[in-house]
Tab-separated table of C-alpha atoms and ligand atoms in Angstrom:
chain	number	residue	atom	x	y	z
A	3	MET	CA	21.128	11.489	0.437
A	4	LYS	CA	17.856	11.609	2.705
A	5	THR	CA	17.218	9.362	5.411
A	6	LEU	CA	13.950	8.910	7.427
A	7	ILE	CA	13.895	7.216	10.700
A	8	PHE	CA	10.893	6.197	12.458
A	9	ASN	CA	11.684	6.243	16.461
A	10	GLY	CA	9.465	3.977	18.703
A	11	SER	CA	10.678	4.952	21.798
A	12	PRO	CA	9.298	7.375	24.588
A	13	ARG	CA	12.682	7.881	26.092
A	14	LYS	CA	14.440	10.828	24.683
A	15	ASN	CA	18.054	9.954	25.978
A	16	GLY	CA	17.315	6.238	26.082
A	17	GLU	CA	18.818	3.262	24.339
A	18	THR	CA	17.149	3.483	20.987
A	19	ALA	CA	17.960	7.117	20.840
A	20	TYR	CA	21.585	6.437	21.255
A	21	MET	CA	21.444	3.963	18.662
A	22	ILE	CA	19.824	6.263	16.304
A	23	HIS	CA	22.329	9.068	17.165
A	24	THR	CA	25.280	6.855	16.449
A	25	LEU	CA	23.865	6.107	12.846
A	26	GLN	CA	23.259	9.664	12.101
A	27	GLU	CA	26.744	10.557	12.935
A	28	ASN	CA	28.154	8.023	10.892
A	29	LEU	CA	25.625	8.153	7.751
A	30	GLY	CA	25.657	11.867	7.450
A	31	GLY	CA	23.112	13.659	4.801
A	32	GLU	CA	19.463	15.050	5.607
A	33	TYR	CA	17.283	13.648	8.302
A	34	LYS	CA	13.676	13.544	9.315
A	35	VAL	CA	12.738	11.677	12.472
A	36	VAL	CA	9.417	10.522	13.460
A	37	ASP	CA	9.069	10.441	17.155
A	38	ALA	CA	6.163	8.004	17.829
A	39	TYR	CA	5.301	9.233	21.069
A	40	ARG	CA	5.351	13.208	20.218
A	41	ALA	CA	4.752	13.445	16.678
A	42	GLN	CA	0.774	14.607	15.899
A	43	ILE	CA	0.046	11.788	13.874
A	44	ARG	CA	-3.027	9.869	14.627
A	45	PRO	CA	-3.498	6.274	13.851
A	46	CYS	CA	-5.452	4.932	10.557
A	47	ILE	CA	-9.515	4.873	11.545
A	48	ASP	CA	-9.976	2.702	8.615
A	49	CYS	CA	-12.426	5.276	7.097
A	50	ARG	CA	-11.412	3.535	3.564
A	51	TRP	CA	-10.984	7.123	1.683
A	52	CYS	CA	-7.609	5.700	0.277
A	53	PHE	CA	-9.632	3.013	-1.270
A	54	ASP	CA	-10.633	5.654	-4.064
A	55	HIS	CA	-7.841	8.227	-3.529
A	56	ALA	CA	-3.943	8.567	-3.090
A	57	GLY	CA	-2.846	9.818	0.243
A	58	CYS	CA	-4.709	10.096	3.271
A	59	ALA	CA	-8.019	11.811	4.434
A	60	VAL	CA	-6.528	12.437	8.085
A	61	LYS	CA	-4.967	15.888	7.732
A	62	ASP	CA	-2.005	15.846	10.271
A	63	GLU	CA	1.749	15.514	10.303
A	64	TRP	CA	1.538	12.144	8.488
A	65	GLN	CA	0.601	14.178	5.379
A	66	GLU	CA	4.587	15.584	5.400
A	67	ILE	CA	5.555	12.178	6.006
A	68	LEU	CA	4.416	10.741	3.101
A	69	SER	CA	6.296	12.986	0.963
A	70	TYR	CA	9.354	12.197	2.563
A	71	ILE	CA	8.792	8.455	2.204
A	72	GLU	CA	8.399	9.025	-1.325
A	73	GLU	CA	11.388	10.988	-1.919
A	74	CYS	CA	14.053	9.681	0.451
A	75	ASP	CA	16.851	7.221	0.059
A	76	HIS	CA	16.833	5.162	3.308
A	77	ILE	CA	14.229	4.258	5.780
A	78	ILE	CA	15.218	3.150	9.489
A	79	ILE	CA	13.024	1.572	11.997
A	80	ALA	CA	14.185	2.089	15.681
A	81	SER	CA	12.322	0.779	18.541
A	82	PRO	CA	12.604	-0.751	22.055
A	83	VAL	CA	11.251	-4.140	22.259
A	84	TYR	CA	8.021	-4.007	24.256
A	85	PHE	CA	6.533	-7.688	24.932
A	86	GLU	CA	8.453	-8.888	22.294
A	87	GLU	CA	7.259	-6.305	19.334
A	88	VAL	CA	8.018	-2.968	18.445
A	89	THR	CA	6.179	-0.421	20.581
A	90	GLY	CA	2.288	-0.124	20.303
A	91	MET	CA	3.043	3.967	19.720
A	92	LEU	CA	5.032	3.379	16.902
A	93	LEU	CA	2.659	0.757	15.276
A	94	ALA	CA	-0.099	3.269	15.587
A	95	VAL	CA	1.851	5.594	13.749
A	96	MET	CA	2.674	2.935	11.121
A	97	SER	CA	-1.046	2.095	10.735
A	98	ARG	CA	-1.107	5.080	8.608
A	99	LEU	CA	0.649	3.216	5.767
A	100	GLN	CA	-2.687	1.369	5.246
A	101	THR	CA	-2.669	4.040	2.218
A	102	TYR	CA	-0.027	2.143	0.524
A	103	PHE	CA	-1.763	-1.294	0.931
A	104	SER	CA	-4.849	0.033	-0.611
A	105	ALA	CA	-2.958	1.679	-3.386
A	106	ARG	CA	-1.333	-1.933	-4.282
A	107	TYR	CA	-4.306	-4.237	-3.854
A	108	ILE	CA	-7.262	-2.072	-4.232
A	109	ARG	CA	-6.509	1.021	-6.624
A	110	LYS	CA	-3.758	-1.234	-8.343
A	111	GLU	CA	-1.216	1.491	-8.249
A	112	GLU	CA	2.686	1.521	-7.139
A	113	PRO	CA	2.324	3.959	-4.115
A	114	VAL	CA	6.269	4.325	-3.771
A	115	PRO	CA	8.110	3.967	-6.851
A	116	LYS	CA	11.381	5.180	-5.731
A	117	LYS	CA	12.966	2.068	-4.019
A	118	LYS	CA	15.106	2.593	-1.017
A	119	THR	CA	17.463	0.631	1.325
A	120	GLY	CA	16.660	0.483	4.975
A	121	ALA	CA	17.687	-1.098	8.391
A	122	VAL	CA	16.127	-2.058	11.776
A	123	LEU	CA	17.666	-0.847	15.165
A	124	LEU	CA	16.204	-2.758	18.361
A	125	ALA	CA	16.786	-2.297	21.874
A	126	ALA	CA	15.698	-5.120	24.553
A	127	GLY	CA	16.368	-4.452	27.979
A	128	SER	CA	16.342	-8.650	28.479
A	129	ILE	CA	16.463	-11.260	26.317
A	130	GLY	CA	14.123	-9.733	23.745
A	131	PRO	CA	13.424	-12.017	21.765
A	132	ARG	CA	14.215	-10.161	18.696
A	133	GLU	CA	12.217	-12.055	16.105
A	134	LYS	CA	8.625	-10.808	16.091
A	135	ALA	CA	9.894	-7.290	16.511
A	136	GLU	CA	12.375	-7.839	13.459
A	137	SER	CA	9.742	-9.338	11.291
A	138	THR	CA	7.252	-6.459	11.904
A	139	ALA	CA	9.767	-3.985	11.230
A	140	GLU	CA	10.711	-5.568	7.892
A	141	MET	CA	7.321	-5.915	6.664
A	142	LEU	CA	6.649	-2.091	7.476
A	143	LEU	CA	9.727	-1.260	5.546
A	144	ARG	CA	8.431	-3.353	2.742
A	145	GLN	CA	5.497	-1.288	2.678
A	146	MET	CA	7.232	1.689	1.914
A	147	SER	CA	9.342	-0.259	-1.019
A	148	CYS	CA	12.278	-0.277	1.459
A	149	GLU	CA	14.483	-3.499	1.551
A	150	SER	CA	16.401	-4.223	4.800
A	151	LEU	CA	20.028	-3.972	4.688
A	152	GLY	CA	20.110	-5.609	8.356
A	153	THR	CA	19.399	-5.293	11.704
A	154	VAL	CA	21.201	-4.240	14.743
A	155	TYR	CA	19.745	-5.820	17.859
A	156	VAL	CA	21.043	-5.021	21.325
A	157	ASN	CA	19.870	-7.105	24.208
A	158	ARG	CA	20.171	-6.844	27.971
A	159	THR	CA	20.238	-3.350	27.585
A	160	ASP	CA	18.982	-2.897	31.276
A	161	LYS	CA	22.147	-4.264	32.403
A	162	VAL	CA	24.660	-2.751	30.172
A	163	PRO	CA	23.590	0.366	28.118
A	164	VAL	CA	24.300	0.449	24.479
A	165	ARG	CA	27.136	3.188	24.932
A	166	ASP	CA	29.244	0.661	26.655
A	167	ARG	CA	28.876	-1.822	24.100
A	168	ASP	CA	31.591	-1.228	21.758
A	169	ASP	CA	30.708	-4.199	19.351
A	170	MET	CA	27.347	-3.175	19.169
A	171	ILE	CA	28.493	0.363	18.185
A	172	GLN	CA	30.863	-1.202	15.513
A	173	GLU	CA	27.988	-2.970	14.138
A	174	ILE	CA	25.909	0.333	13.851
A	175	LYS	CA	28.599	1.885	11.978
A	176	ASP	CA	29.191	-0.939	9.565
A	177	LEU	CA	25.687	-0.408	9.144
A	178	ALA	CA	26.055	3.169	8.074
A	179	VAL	CA	28.924	2.380	5.830
A	180	LYS	CA	26.417	-0.364	4.042
A	181	LEU	CA	23.585	2.066	3.605
A	182	LYS	CA	26.193	4.761	2.329
A	183	MET	CA	27.370	2.558	-0.684
A	184	LYS	CA	23.762	2.328	-1.691
A	185	GLY	CA	23.475	5.896	-2.041
B	22	LIG	C1	6.229	-1.663	28.508
B	22	LIG	C2	7.417	-2.425	28.239
B	22	LIG	C3	7.462	-3.693	27.969
B	22	LIG	C4	9.075	-4.258	27.603
B	22	LIG	N1	9.062	-5.719	26.970
B	22	LIG	C5	10.419	-6.162	26.655
B	22	LIG	C6	10.402	-7.464	26.213
B	22	LIG	O1	9.574	-8.165	25.686
B	22	LIG	N2	11.896	-8.080	26.359
B	22	LIG	C7	12.800	-7.480	26.479
B	22	LIG	O2	13.903	-7.865	26.557
B	22	LIG	N3	12.829	-5.959	27.067
B	22	LIG	C8	11.390	-5.480	27.256
B	22	LIG	N4	11.405	-4.216	27.850
B	22	LIG	C9	12.743	-3.447	28.205
B	22	LIG	C10	12.984	-2.372	27.093
B	22	LIG	O3	13.097	-2.996	25.814
B	22	LIG	C11	14.208	-2.068	27.411
B	22	LIG	O4	14.506	-1.265	28.705
B	22	LIG	C12	15.057	-0.988	26.122
B	22	LIG	O5	16.017	-0.629	26.173
B	22	LIG	C13	14.367	0.523	26.328
B	22	LIG	O6	14.585	1.047	25.162
B	22	LIG	P1	14.777	2.700	25.177
B	22	LIG	O7	15.676	3.357	26.072
B	22	LIG	O8	15.161	3.013	23.732
B	22	LIG	O9	13.293	3.250	25.399
B	22	LIG	C14	10.060	-3.709	28.028
B	22	LIG	C15	10.036	-2.486	28.698
B	22	LIG	C16	8.926	-1.615	28.931
B	22	LIG	C17	8.605	-0.359	29.400
């Protein structure tokens, strides 16, 4: 079982990192984590090469991620909520999914034939709110032929960190069980 995790947080030991770690511990299997703030992945430059070709003309770490997206079983989008959205750095990385849009609507090809299940993890310092970030993350998952099995949304993390929230930790464990059941 292979899981791809997109981490949209700049904080190495922050709330999102804790949520990811908890999920990994309970899910098992093989992982690849894309760290949006540290990966050598440039944003899409709208060069339109993918209007005529599969893949991406920009040669960087994204090439390896494209292969993993196609072969993995699960995809997780994890991010802090910034201005009610997932972080800008995560969106910059995810802009490279444009190649799949071009495949579907311009080249008329199915870019990710293997269907996957996934989930969204969100950490919000105050009240979030969750809606915009959640709907963006779910839309990004759909680009990768991935159906979300649910969101774990933790708010008020600036008052009480995730590590002290037993109810939220249990939600992450339950999510891991759901994902495992899907293989
Ligand atoms: C630039 C910036 C924007 C933020 N915007 C929001 C927001 O709109 N709503 C909210 O509840 N918290 C907001 N926060 C707080 C973060 O969501 C919160 O601290 C989160 O737990 C950080 O997660 P991390 O430790 O995984 O990086 C913001 C923080 C930063 C730095």
